[in-house]
PDB file of C-alpha atoms in Angstrom:
ATOM      1  CA  UNK A   1      87.712 107.889 109.910  1.00  0.00           C
ATOM      2  CA  UNK A   2      86.821 106.653 106.750  1.00  0.00           C
ATOM      3  CA  UNK A   3      87.410 102.754 107.607  1.00  0.00           C
ATOM      4  CA  UNK A   4      86.913 101.317 103.969  1.00  0.00           C
ATOM      5  CA  UNK A   5      90.391 102.035 102.592  1.00  0.00           C
ATOM      6  CA  UNK A   6      91.046 100.705  99.157  1.00  0.00           C
ATOM      7  CA  UNK A   7      89.509  97.837  98.737  1.00  0.00           C
ATOM      8  CA  UNK A   8      90.211  96.606 102.441  1.00  0.00           C
ATOM      9  CA  UNK A   9      88.670  97.532 105.901  1.00  0.00           C
ATOM     10  CA  UNK A  10      89.938  98.334 108.447  1.00  0.00           C
ATOM     11  CA  UNK A  11      88.931  98.656 112.490  1.00  0.00           C
ATOM     12  CA  UNK A  12      90.646 101.577 114.836  1.00  0.00           C
ATOM     13  CA  UNK A  13      91.023 100.403 118.385  1.00  0.00           C
ATOM     14  CA  UNK A  14      91.093 101.467 121.852  1.00  0.00           C
ATOM     15  CA  UNK A  15      94.137 100.752 123.669  1.00  0.00           C
ATOM     16  CA  UNK A  16      92.852  98.987 125.722  1.00  0.00           C
ATOM     17  CA  UNK A  17      91.378  96.244 123.074  1.00  0.00           C
ATOM     18  CA  UNK A  18      94.594  95.690 121.856  1.00  0.00           C
ATOM     19  CA  UNK A  19      96.946  95.349 124.460  1.00  0.00           C
ATOM     20  CA  UNK A  20      93.766  92.335 125.949  1.00  0.00           C
ATOM     21  CA  UNK A  21      94.033  91.720 122.350  1.00  0.00           C
ATOM     22  CA  UNK A  22      97.416  91.109 121.402  1.00  0.00           C
ATOM     23  CA  UNK A  23      97.749  89.412 125.632  1.00  0.00           C
ATOM     24  CA  UNK A  24      95.928  87.152 124.264  1.00  0.00           C
ATOM     25  CA  UNK A  25      97.921  86.528 121.128  1.00  0.00           C
ATOM     26  CA  UNK A  26     101.029  86.053 123.267  1.00  0.00           C
ATOM     27  CA  UNK A  27      99.360  84.029 125.507  1.00  0.00           C
ATOM     28  CA  UNK A  28      98.555  81.399 122.772  1.00  0.00           C
ATOM     29  CA  UNK A  29     101.962  81.533 120.955  1.00  0.00           C
ATOM     30  CA  UNK A  30     104.144  80.830 123.618  1.00  0.00           C
ATOM     31  CA  UNK A  31     101.303  78.144 124.512  1.00  0.00           C
ATOM     32  CA  UNK A  32     102.097  76.976 120.603  1.00  0.00           C
ATOM     33  CA  UNK A  33     105.183  77.658 121.673  1.00  0.00           C
ATOM     34  CA  UNK A  34     105.353  75.056 124.474  1.00  0.00           C
ATOM     35  CA  UNK A  35     103.920  72.110 122.181  1.00  0.00           C
ATOM     36  CA  UNK A  36     106.337  72.289 120.401  1.00  0.00           C
ATOM     37  CA  UNK A  37     109.106  71.630 122.810  1.00  0.00           C
ATOM     38  CA  UNK A  38     107.213  68.867 124.161  1.00  0.00           C
ATOM     39  CA  UNK A  39     107.440  67.511 121.083  1.00  0.00           C
ATOM     40  CA  UNK A  40     110.989  67.500 119.968  1.00  0.00           C
ATOM     41  CA  UNK A  41     111.440  65.993 123.712  1.00  0.00           C
ATOM     42  CA  UNK A  42     109.030  63.202 123.496  1.00  0.00           C
ATOM     43  CA  UNK A  43     106.004  64.533 125.360  1.00  0.00           C
ATOM     44  CA  UNK A  44     103.077  61.324 125.196  1.00  0.00           C
ATOM     45  CA  UNK A  45     100.764  61.834 123.390  1.00  0.00           C
ATOM     46  CA  UNK A  46      98.232  61.925 125.279  1.00  0.00           C
ATOM     47  CA  UNK A  47      99.613  65.088 126.325  1.00  0.00           C
ATOM     48  CA  UNK A  48     100.498  67.065 123.938  1.00  0.00           C
ATOM     49  CA  UNK A  49      96.483  66.479 122.739  1.00  0.00           C
ATOM     50  CA  UNK A  50      95.516  67.828 126.041  1.00  0.00           C
ATOM     51  CA  UNK A  51      97.697  70.623 125.881  1.00  0.00           C
ATOM     52  CA  UNK A  52      96.549  71.419 121.544  1.00  0.00           C
ATOM     53  CA  UNK A  53      92.912  71.336 122.962  1.00  0.00           C
ATOM     54  CA  UNK A  54      93.471  74.539 125.362  1.00  0.00           C
ATOM     55  CA  UNK A  55      95.562  76.268 122.210  1.00  0.00           C
ATOM     56  CA  UNK A  56      92.535  75.340 120.937  1.00  0.00           C
ATOM     57  CA  UNK A  57      90.034  76.748 123.589  1.00  0.00           C
ATOM     58  CA  UNK A  58      92.680  79.233 124.279  1.00  0.00           C
ATOM     59  CA  UNK A  59      91.566  80.801 120.080  1.00  0.00           C
ATOM     60  CA  UNK A  60      88.418  80.216 120.540  1.00  0.00           C
ATOM     61  CA  UNK A  61      88.157  82.953 123.808  1.00  0.00           C
ATOM     62  CA  UNK A  62      90.086  85.270 121.027  1.00  0.00           C
ATOM     63  CA  UNK A  63      87.375  84.821 118.946  1.00  0.00           C
ATOM     64  CA  UNK A  64      84.362  85.837 121.024  1.00  0.00           C
ATOM     65  CA  UNK A  65      86.224  88.811 122.112  1.00  0.00           C
ATOM     66  CA  UNK A  66      86.556  89.747 118.597  1.00  0.00           C
ATOM     67  CA  UNK A  67      83.662  88.791 117.459  1.00  0.00           C
ATOM     68  CA  UNK A  68      81.859  90.646 119.925  1.00  0.00           C
ATOM     69  CA  UNK A  69      83.620  93.469 119.947  1.00  0.00           C
ATOM     70  CA  UNK A  70      83.151  93.517 115.911  1.00  0.00           C
ATOM     71  CA  UNK A  71      78.934  93.288 116.883  1.00  0.00           C
ATOM     72  CA  UNK A  72      79.237  95.831 118.902  1.00  0.00           C
ATOM     73  CA  UNK A  73      80.929  98.381 117.174  1.00  0.00           C
ATOM     74  CA  UNK A  74      81.033  97.864 113.077  1.00  0.00           C
ATOM     75  CA  UNK A  75      77.900  95.659 112.718  1.00  0.00           C
ATOM     76  CA  UNK A  76      75.993  98.451 114.712  1.00  0.00           C
ATOM     77  CA  UNK A  77      77.589 101.218 113.223  1.00  0.00           C
ATOM     78  CA  UNK A  78      77.390  99.773 109.919  1.00  0.00           C
ATOM     79  CA  UNK A  79      73.790  98.605 110.374  1.00  0.00           C
ATOM     80  CA  UNK A  80      72.641 102.449 111.908  1.00  0.00           C
ATOM     81  CA  UNK A  81      74.302 104.029 108.379  1.00  0.00           C
ATOM     82  CA  UNK A  82      72.141 101.860 106.056  1.00  0.00           C
ATOM     83  CA  UNK A  83      74.315  99.378 105.466  1.00  0.00           C
ATOM     84  CA  UNK A  84      72.646  95.950 105.384  1.00  0.00           C
ATOM     85  CA  UNK A  85      75.478  94.528 103.448  1.00  0.00           C
ATOM     86  CA  UNK A  86      77.381  94.231 107.364  1.00  0.00           C
ATOM     87  CA  UNK A  87      74.665  91.182 108.428  1.00  0.00           C
ATOM     88  CA  UNK A  88      75.533  89.193 105.269  1.00  0.00           C
ATOM     89  CA  UNK A  89      79.494  88.975 106.358  1.00  0.00           C
ATOM     90  CA  UNK A  90      78.400  88.168 109.417  1.00  0.00           C
ATOM     91  CA  UNK A  91      76.692  85.400 109.077  1.00  0.00           C
ATOM     92  CA  UNK A  92      79.387  84.192 106.211  1.00  0.00           C
ATOM     93  CA  UNK A  93      81.720  85.066 109.147  1.00  0.00           C
ATOM     94  CA  UNK A  94      79.973  82.847 112.079  1.00  0.00           C
ATOM     95  CA  UNK A  95      79.552  80.176 109.187  1.00  0.00           C
ATOM     96  CA  UNK A  96      83.391  80.305 108.930  1.00  0.00           C
ATOM     97  CA  UNK A  97      84.449  80.424 112.963  1.00  0.00           C
ATOM     98  CA  UNK A  98      81.297  77.492 113.874  1.00  0.00           C
ATOM     99  CA  UNK A  99      82.951  74.625 110.404  1.00  0.00           C
TER     100      UNK A  99
END
């Protein structure tokens, strides 16, 4: 399958990978809803901040999993096919993640 549709790249994920990523996002979404509820219930600032730190950690974990899979599949495939532009794309992505 051509992974470039028009000007946008796409990625076919296995059912297992898809479900794992969606489950992680669902948990993060639940955490965010929980923080909103804490705010609505006038929870103590430190308690809210602690939960926000947990959300940040969960998002970082999500990024690590997705990035590792990206490198193992998309980046490796493109390099094998002689497309070195993927290296610049990866560097830019890492720079964004490390802000």
